[in-house]
């Protein structure tokens, strides 16, 4: 029986470390009344809970895809008696690969349309009598269970959609029951009263918006899951890979780019922006000069030069990487660092301008007159009044970074070609759009997933801004 060995990539370590920091920050925020009040306003917002629910679903998929492992290969024959340790496969897989094993392994010959049972283009096929003719060959996996596909396709698809909808409805009822039970227990009321409180928006949080969002998601996921067991729901690409599987794999790349880049952006922007605005003088001049010079260089050229230099380092040191996944992960991490080093200037300028106003306020002047140290003033009086700007900028930057990865991968200077991302999917789809008939489903699938992710992040950013702005009424 084959086992496996866990593999921890650098991006996995940083991603789970960042998640741990968020959990600790949330736990510590419970002790602060202003923080509880601000997050309470976020939770009471229907838009906030809707967007947060969608973001948490994307995060869940990304975290599952970040649990990597390598299978152990058991030696055969005479080697089995001598081998003390099974060799490891060179392929690094994730928990998402294991859960979506049918999607990953059911590879067709080439393009096929969504829910199709035959290839998208005609091919030369040799008949039983030795003659050759062109036809649409039947898929190896898609619709393989249909005996008469032309007659049975519509009925089979309809039946599977009905099964998926029924499963989605049952799952939603279970989730709704759990939520209502928790609300009823916290309010110490009967189950029926808890349900009325949830539906009328009196459960503390906007549970109704969350449940309606989950209902919509489940009504989509249920039929898609039921159909995916037999068909390629979003079709296949040029090499026959399932497009649904590729879009799910792209979520982790988007999350890594959007979150880990902030580990570089945040310290630089916050520290330099506050120091420049508060101290002024030659310190302000130097910091302004630095980010002005960076802004004067075209961002794409600067990123392209840095990525190519990093790629040369990776290519000249193949001994650093045991597998192709580690090599691709190194380039992904390098891209995060490069984007972070080139995207901190906007937030730094914003914080500098806000600090220039804050340092002239009465309570800051009073603290300075009483001899309070500069470090304490920045930490106790300036930084808390800038956190709403930091939060909104980070969430907005998340959307921009996801889109930036798509653009950079489109022009060939983004992630490693072996890394699945929205950008590489769009890059591969650009030539497919020139075909006749046009192959549209790869581009549409990547666009829909990326659009929902970016839209949810932007809506959540607006809610966080309104909740944390100390000047909001």
Coordinates of C-alpha atoms in Angstrom, one line a residue:
X1 CA 0.0 0.0 0.0
X2 CA 1.4 3.3 -1.1
X3 CA 1.8 6.1 1.5
X4 CA 2.7 9.7 1.1
X5 CA 5.1 12.2 2.6
X6 CA 3.9 15.8 3.4
X7 CA 5.7 18.5 1.4
X8 CA 5.8 22.1 2.7
X9 CA 6.5 24.7 0.0
X10 CA 7.6 28.2 0.9
X11 CA 4.3 29.7 -0.2
X12 CA 2.4 27.1 1.9
X13 CA 4.4 28.1 5.0
X14 CA 3.9 31.8 4.5
X15 CA 0.2 31.4 3.6
X16 CA -0.6 29.4 6.7
X17 CA 1.6 31.7 8.8
X18 CA -0.3 34.7 7.5
X19 CA -3.6 32.9 8.4
X20 CA -2.3 32.2 11.9
X21 CA -1.4 35.9 12.3
X22 CA -4.9 36.9 11.2
X23 CA -6.4 34.5 13.7
X24 CA -4.2 35.9 16.5
X25 CA -5.1 39.4 15.5
X26 CA -8.8 38.6 15.6
X27 CA -8.4 37.0 19.0
X28 CA -6.6 40.0 20.4
X29 CA -9.1 42.4 18.8
X30 CA -11.8 40.8 21.0
X31 CA -10.3 42.7 24.0
X32 CA -10.7 46.1 22.3
X33 CA -14.1 47.7 22.4
X34 CA -13.5 49.9 19.3
X35 CA -12.3 46.9 17.3
X36 CA -15.3 44.8 18.4
X37 CA -17.6 47.7 17.5
X38 CA -16.0 48.1 14.0
X39 CA -16.1 44.4 13.2
X40 CA -19.7 44.3 14.5
X41 CA -20.6 46.9 11.9
X42 CA -19.0 44.8 9.2
X43 CA -20.9 41.7 10.4
X44 CA -24.2 43.6 10.5
X45 CA -23.8 44.6 6.9
X46 CA -25.6 42.4 4.4
X47 CA -23.0 43.3 1.7
X48 CA -20.2 42.6 4.1
X49 CA -21.4 39.2 5.0
X50 CA -22.2 38.3 1.4
X51 CA -18.8 39.3 0.2
X52 CA -17.0 37.7 3.2
X53 CA -18.9 34.4 2.6
X54 CA -17.7 34.3 -1.0
X55 CA -14.1 35.2 0.0
X56 CA -14.1 32.5 2.7
X57 CA -15.1 29.9 0.1
X58 CA -12.2 31.0 -2.2
X59 CA -9.9 30.9 0.8
X60 CA -11.0 27.4 1.7
X61 CA -10.3 26.1 -1.8
X62 CA -6.9 27.8 -1.7
X63 CA -6.0 26.3 1.7
X64 CA -7.0 22.8 0.6
X65 CA -4.8 23.2 -2.5
X66 CA -1.9 24.3 -0.2
X67 CA -1.7 20.9 1.6
X68 CA 1.0 19.2 -0.6
X69 CA 2.4 15.8 -0.5
X70 CA 4.4 13.3 -2.5
X71 CA 3.4 9.7 -3.0
X72 CA 5.8 6.9 -2.0
X73 CA 6.7 4.5 -4.8
X74 CA 7.1 1.0 -3.6
X75 CA 10.0 -0.8 -5.3
X76 CA 9.1 -4.1 -7.1
X77 CA 10.8 -7.4 -7.4
X78 CA 14.1 -8.1 -5.8
X79 CA 14.5 -4.5 -4.9
X80 CA 11.6 -4.7 -2.5
X81 CA 13.5 -6.9 -0.1
X82 CA 16.6 -4.7 0.0
X83 CA 14.9 -1.3 0.0
X84 CA 14.5 0.1 3.4
X85 CA 12.7 3.2 2.3
X86 CA 10.3 3.6 -0.6
X87 CA 11.3 6.3 -3.1
X88 CA 9.2 9.3 -3.5
X89 CA 7.4 10.4 -6.7
X90 CA 8.7 13.5 -8.4
X91 CA 5.2 14.8 -8.8
X92 CA 4.0 17.0 -5.9
X93 CA 0.2 16.9 -5.5
X94 CA -2.2 18.7 -3.2
X95 CA -5.3 17.7 -1.2
X96 CA -7.4 19.4 -3.9
X97 CA -5.8 17.0 -6.5
X98 CA -6.9 14.1 -4.4
X99 CA -10.4 15.4 -3.9
X100 CA -10.8 16.2 -7.6
X101 CA -9.1 13.1 -8.8
X102 CA -11.7 12.4 -11.5
X103 CA -11.3 15.9 -12.9
X104 CA -7.5 15.7 -12.9
X105 CA -7.1 12.3 -14.4
X106 CA -9.9 12.3 -17.0
X107 CA -7.9 13.9 -19.9
X108 CA -9.3 13.9 -23.4
X109 CA -7.4 14.2 -26.6
X110 CA -8.0 17.9 -27.2
X111 CA -10.8 20.5 -27.1
X112 CA -14.3 19.6 -26.1
X113 CA -17.2 22.0 -25.5
X114 CA -19.0 22.2 -22.1
X115 CA -21.2 19.1 -21.4
X116 CA -20.2 17.7 -24.8
X117 CA -19.9 14.0 -25.6
X118 CA -17.6 14.4 -28.7
X119 CA -14.6 16.4 -29.6
X120 CA -15.0 20.0 -30.7
X121 CA -13.2 19.5 -34.1
X122 CA -13.4 16.9 -36.8
X123 CA -10.6 14.4 -37.1
X124 CA -9.6 11.7 -39.6
X125 CA -11.0 8.3 -38.4
X126 CA -10.4 4.9 -40.0
X127 CA -13.5 2.8 -40.3
X128 CA -13.9 -0.9 -39.9
X129 CA -13.6 -1.5 -43.6
X130 CA -10.2 0.4 -43.8
X131 CA -11.6 3.6 -45.3
X132 CA -10.9 7.0 -43.8
X133 CA -13.4 9.7 -43.1
X134 CA -13.7 12.8 -41.0
X135 CA -16.0 13.0 -38.1
X136 CA -16.4 14.3 -34.5
X137 CA -14.8 11.4 -32.4
X138 CA -16.5 10.5 -29.2
X139 CA -14.9 11.6 -26.0
X140 CA -13.1 9.0 -23.9
X141 CA -14.7 10.2 -20.6
X142 CA -17.3 12.9 -21.2
X143 CA -20.7 11.3 -21.6
X144 CA -19.1 7.8 -21.8
X145 CA -22.1 6.4 -19.9
X146 CA -24.5 7.4 -22.6
X147 CA -25.5 4.6 -24.9
X148 CA -27.3 6.9 -27.4
X149 CA -25.8 10.3 -26.6
X150 CA -27.8 12.3 -29.2
X151 CA -31.1 11.1 -27.7
X152 CA -30.1 10.6 -24.0
X153 CA -27.9 13.7 -23.4
X154 CA -30.7 16.2 -22.5
X155 CA -32.5 13.8 -20.2
X156 CA -29.3 12.7 -18.4
X157 CA -28.2 16.3 -17.9
X158 CA -31.6 17.3 -16.6
X159 CA -31.7 14.4 -14.2
X160 CA -28.2 15.2 -12.8
X161 CA -29.1 18.9 -12.4
X162 CA -32.2 17.8 -10.4
X163 CA -30.1 15.5 -8.2
X164 CA -27.6 18.3 -7.6
X165 CA -30.3 20.8 -6.7
X166 CA -31.9 18.4 -4.3
X167 CA -28.5 17.8 -2.6
X168 CA -27.9 21.5 -2.5
X169 CA -31.3 22.1 -0.9
X170 CA -30.6 19.4 1.7
X171 CA -27.2 20.8 2.5
X172 CA -28.5 24.3 2.8
X173 CA -31.2 23.2 5.3
X174 CA -28.6 21.5 7.4
X175 CA -26.4 24.7 7.4
X176 CA -29.4 26.9 8.1
X177 CA -30.4 24.6 11.0
X178 CA -27.0 24.9 12.6
X179 CA -26.9 28.7 12.3
X180 CA -30.4 29.0 13.7
X181 CA -29.6 26.7 16.6
X182 CA -26.5 28.7 17.4
X183 CA -28.4 32.0 17.3
X184 CA -31.2 30.5 19.4
X185 CA -28.7 29.2 22.0
X186 CA -26.9 32.5 22.2
X187 CA -30.2 34.4 22.7
X188 CA -31.6 31.7 24.9
X189 CA -34.8 31.5 22.9
X190 CA -36.7 28.5 21.2
X191 CA -35.6 27.4 17.8
X192 CA -38.6 29.0 16.1
X193 CA -37.8 32.4 17.7
X194 CA -34.2 32.0 16.6
X195 CA -35.3 31.4 13.0
X196 CA -37.4 34.6 13.1
X197 CA -34.5 36.5 14.6
X198 CA -32.1 35.3 11.8
X199 CA -34.6 36.1 9.0
X200 CA -35.5 39.5 10.4
X201 CA -31.8 40.5 10.8
X202 CA -31.9 40.5 14.6
X203 CA -29.4 37.7 15.2
X204 CA -26.4 40.0 15.8
X205 CA -24.9 39.4 12.4
X206 CA -26.4 39.5 8.9
X207 CA -27.1 35.8 9.0
X208 CA -29.8 36.1 6.4
X209 CA -27.4 37.6 3.8
X210 CA -24.9 34.8 4.6
X211 CA -27.6 32.1 4.3
X212 CA -28.9 33.5 1.0
X213 CA -25.4 33.7 -0.4
X214 CA -24.7 30.1 0.6
X215 CA -28.0 29.1 -1.0
X216 CA -26.9 30.6 -4.3
X217 CA -23.5 29.0 -4.1
X218 CA -24.9 25.6 -3.2
X219 CA -27.5 25.9 -6.0
X220 CA -24.5 26.2 -8.4
X221 CA -22.1 23.8 -6.8
X222 CA -24.6 21.0 -6.4
X223 CA -25.5 20.7 -10.1
X224 CA -22.0 21.3 -11.2
X225 CA -20.7 18.5 -8.9
X226 CA -23.4 16.1 -10.1
X227 CA -22.6 16.9 -13.8
X228 CA -18.8 16.8 -13.2
X229 CA -19.0 13.0 -12.4
X230 CA -19.9 12.3 -16.0
X231 CA -19.2 15.4 -18.1
X232 CA -16.6 18.2 -18.5
X233 CA -18.8 21.0 -17.2
X234 CA -16.6 23.8 -18.5
X235 CA -15.1 21.8 -21.4
X236 CA -11.5 20.9 -22.0
X237 CA -8.5 22.8 -23.2
X238 CA -6.0 22.1 -26.0
X239 CA -4.4 19.2 -24.3
X240 CA -7.7 17.8 -23.0
X241 CA -7.5 18.9 -19.4
X242 CA -10.7 19.7 -17.6
X243 CA -11.2 23.5 -17.5
X244 CA -13.2 23.3 -14.2
X245 CA -10.2 21.7 -12.5
X246 CA -7.8 24.4 -13.9
X247 CA -10.0 27.2 -12.6
X248 CA -10.1 25.6 -9.1
X249 CA -6.3 25.3 -9.2
X250 CA -5.9 28.9 -10.2
X251 CA -7.6 30.1 -7.0
X252 CA -4.6 29.3 -4.9
X253 CA -2.2 31.2 -7.2
X254 CA -4.5 34.3 -7.0
X255 CA -4.7 34.1 -3.2
X256 CA -0.9 33.7 -2.9
X257 CA -0.2 36.7 -5.1
X258 CA -2.9 38.8 -3.4
X259 CA -1.9 38.0 0.2
X260 CA 1.8 37.3 0.4
X261 CA 2.7 40.4 -1.6
X262 CA 1.2 42.4 1.4
X263 CA 3.9 40.9 3.6
X264 CA 6.4 43.1 1.6
X265 CA 4.1 46.0 0.9
X266 CA 2.7 46.7 4.3
X267 CA 5.9 47.2 6.4
X268 CA 7.5 49.4 3.8
X269 CA 4.4 51.5 3.1
X270 CA 3.4 52.0 6.8
X271 CA 6.8 52.6 8.2
X272 CA 8.1 55.0 5.5
X273 CA 4.7 56.8 5.1
X274 CA 4.2 57.6 8.8
X275 CA 7.9 58.5 9.4
X276 CA 7.9 60.8 6.3
X277 CA 4.7 62.6 7.3
X278 CA 5.5 63.0 11.0
X279 CA 9.1 63.9 11.0
X280 CA 9.2 65.9 7.8
X281 CA 12.5 67.7 6.9
X282 CA 15.2 65.8 5.1
X283 CA 13.7 62.4 6.1
X284 CA 10.5 63.3 4.2
X285 CA 12.6 64.5 1.2
X286 CA 14.6 61.3 1.0
X287 CA 11.5 59.0 1.2
X288 CA 9.7 61.2 -1.4
X289 CA 12.7 60.9 -3.7
X290 CA 12.8 57.2 -3.4
X291 CA 9.1 56.5 -4.3
X292 CA 9.2 59.2 -6.9
X293 CA 12.1 57.5 -8.7
X294 CA 10.3 54.2 -8.4
X295 CA 7.1 55.7 -9.9
X296 CA 9.0 57.2 -12.7
X297 CA 10.1 53.8 -14.0
X298 CA 7.4 51.9 -16.0
X299 CA 6.1 49.3 -13.6
X300 CA 5.9 46.5 -16.3
X301 CA 9.5 47.1 -17.4
X302 CA 10.7 47.1 -13.8
X303 CA 8.8 43.9 -12.9
X304 CA 9.9 42.2 -16.2
X305 CA 13.6 43.0 -15.6
X306 CA 13.4 41.7 -12.0
X307 CA 11.5 38.5 -13.0
X308 CA 14.0 37.7 -15.8
X309 CA 16.9 38.3 -13.4
X310 CA 15.3 36.0 -10.8
X311 CA 14.6 33.4 -13.5
X312 CA 18.3 33.4 -14.5
X313 CA 19.2 32.7 -10.9
X314 CA 16.7 29.8 -10.7
X315 CA 18.0 28.4 -14.0
X316 CA 21.6 28.5 -13.0
X317 CA 21.0 26.7 -9.7
X318 CA 18.9 23.6 -10.5
X319 CA 20.4 21.8 -7.5
X320 CA 18.4 24.0 -5.2
X321 CA 15.1 22.3 -6.2
X322 CA 14.3 18.7 -5.8
X323 CA 11.0 18.8 -7.8
X324 CA 9.5 20.9 -10.6
X325 CA 6.9 22.1 -8.0
X326 CA 9.6 23.6 -5.8
X327 CA 11.1 25.4 -8.8
X328 CA 7.7 26.8 -9.8
X329 CA 7.0 27.8 -6.2
X330 CA 10.3 29.7 -6.0
X331 CA 9.3 31.8 -9.0
X332 CA 5.9 32.4 -7.5
X333 CA 7.5 33.6 -4.3
X334 CA 9.9 35.8 -6.2
X335 CA 7.0 37.3 -8.1
X336 CA 5.3 38.2 -4.8
X337 CA 8.5 39.9 -3.6
X338 CA 8.9 41.8 -6.8
X339 CA 5.3 43.0 -6.8
X340 CA 5.6 44.0 -3.2
X341 CA 8.8 46.0 -3.8
X342 CA 7.1 47.9 -6.7
X343 CA 3.6 48.4 -5.3
X344 CA 4.2 50.1 -1.9
X345 CA 4.6 53.6 -3.2
X346 CA 0.9 54.4 -3.5
X347 CA 0.0 53.4 0.0
X348 CA 3.1 55.2 1.3
X349 CA 2.1 58.5 -0.3
X350 CA -1.4 58.1 1.0
X351 CA -0.3 57.5 4.6
X352 CA 2.2 60.4 4.4
X353 CA -0.4 62.9 3.4
X354 CA -2.8 61.7 6.1
X355 CA 0.0 61.8 8.7
X356 CA 0.7 65.4 7.8
X357 CA -2.8 66.3 8.8
X358 CA -2.8 64.2 12.0
X359 CA 0.4 65.6 13.4
X360 CA -1.2 69.1 13.6
X361 CA -4.3 67.9 15.6
X362 CA -4.6 69.1 19.2
X363 CA -4.2 65.7 20.9
X364 CA -1.0 65.0 19.0
X365 CA 0.4 68.5 19.8
X366 CA -0.6 68.0 23.5
X367 CA 1.2 64.6 23.6
X368 CA 4.3 66.2 22.1
X369 CA 4.2 69.1 24.6
X370 CA 4.0 66.7 27.5
X371 CA 7.2 65.0 26.3
X372 CA 5.8 61.8 25.0
X373 CA 8.3 60.0 22.8
X374 CA 7.9 60.0 19.0
X375 CA 7.6 56.2 18.9
X376 CA 4.7 56.3 21.4
X377 CA 2.9 59.1 19.6
X378 CA 3.1 57.2 16.3
X379 CA 2.0 53.9 17.9
X380 CA -0.8 55.3 20.1
X381 CA -2.2 58.3 18.3
X382 CA -1.2 58.3 14.6
X383 CA -1.3 54.6 13.5
X384 CA -4.7 53.8 14.9
X385 CA -6.2 56.6 13.0
X386 CA -4.6 55.3 9.8
X387 CA -5.7 51.7 10.1
X388 CA -8.9 52.2 8.1
X389 CA -6.8 53.5 5.2
X390 CA -4.4 50.5 5.6
X391 CA -7.2 48.0 5.6
X392 CA -9.0 49.4 2.6
X393 CA -5.8 49.8 0.6
X394 CA -4.7 46.2 1.3
X395 CA -8.0 44.8 0.3
X396 CA -8.2 47.0 -2.8
X397 CA -4.6 46.1 -3.6
X398 CA -5.6 42.4 -3.4
X399 CA -7.9 42.9 -6.3
X400 CA -5.2 44.8 -8.3
X401 CA -2.6 42.2 -7.6
X402 CA -4.9 39.4 -8.8
X403 CA -5.4 41.3 -12.0
X404 CA -1.7 42.2 -12.3
X405 CA -0.8 38.5 -12.2
X406 CA -3.2 37.8 -15.0
X407 CA -1.7 40.6 -17.1
X408 CA 1.9 39.6 -16.4
X409 CA 1.3 35.9 -17.1
X410 CA -0.5 37.0 -20.3
X411 CA 2.7 38.7 -21.6
X412 CA 4.9 35.9 -20.4
X413 CA 6.6 37.4 -17.3
X414 CA 4.3 36.1 -14.6
X415 CA 4.2 32.8 -12.9
X416 CA 6.1 29.7 -14.0
X417 CA 4.4 28.1 -17.1
X418 CA 3.9 24.9 -15.0
X419 CA 1.9 26.9 -12.4
X420 CA -1.9 27.0 -13.1
X421 CA -3.3 30.5 -12.8
X422 CA -6.0 32.7 -14.3
X423 CA -3.2 34.5 -16.2
X424 CA -1.8 31.4 -17.8
X425 CA -5.4 30.2 -18.7
X426 CA -6.1 33.6 -20.4
X427 CA -2.7 33.5 -22.1
X428 CA -3.5 30.0 -23.5
X429 CA -7.0 31.1 -24.5
X430 CA -5.9 34.0 -26.7
X431 CA -5.0 31.8 -29.6
X432 CA -8.1 29.7 -29.1
X433 CA -10.2 32.8 -29.8
X434 CA -8.9 33.0 -33.3
X435 CA -10.2 29.6 -34.2
X436 CA -13.2 29.0 -36.3
X437 CA -15.4 28.0 -34.6
X438 CA -14.1 29.9 -31.6
X439 CA -13.0 28.1 -28.4
X440 CA -14.5 30.5 -25.8
X441 CA -15.0 28.4 -22.6
X442 CA -11.5 28.6 -21.1
X443 CA -11.5 32.4 -21.2
X444 CA -15.1 32.6 -19.9
X445 CA -14.4 30.2 -17.0
X446 CA -11.3 32.1 -15.9
X447 CA -13.0 35.4 -16.3
X448 CA -16.1 34.4 -14.2
X449 CA -14.0 33.0 -11.3
X450 CA -11.6 36.0 -11.3
X451 CA -14.5 38.5 -11.6
X452 CA -16.3 37.0 -8.6
X453 CA -13.2 36.9 -6.5
X454 CA -12.2 40.5 -7.3
X455 CA -15.8 41.8 -6.9
X456 CA -16.2 40.2 -3.5
X457 CA -12.9 41.6 -2.4
X458 CA -13.8 45.2 -3.5
X459 CA -17.3 45.0 -1.9
X460 CA -15.7 43.8 1.4
X461 CA -13.1 46.5 1.2
X462 CA -15.9 49.2 1.0
X463 CA -17.6 47.8 4.0
X464 CA -14.4 47.6 6.0
X465 CA -13.6 51.2 5.1
X466 CA -17.0 52.5 6.2
X467 CA -16.8 50.5 9.5
X468 CA -13.2 51.4 10.5
X469 CA -13.1 55.1 9.4
X470 CA -13.1 57.0 12.7
X471 CA -14.6 60.0 11.0
X472 CA -17.7 58.1 9.8
X473 CA -20.8 59.0 11.6

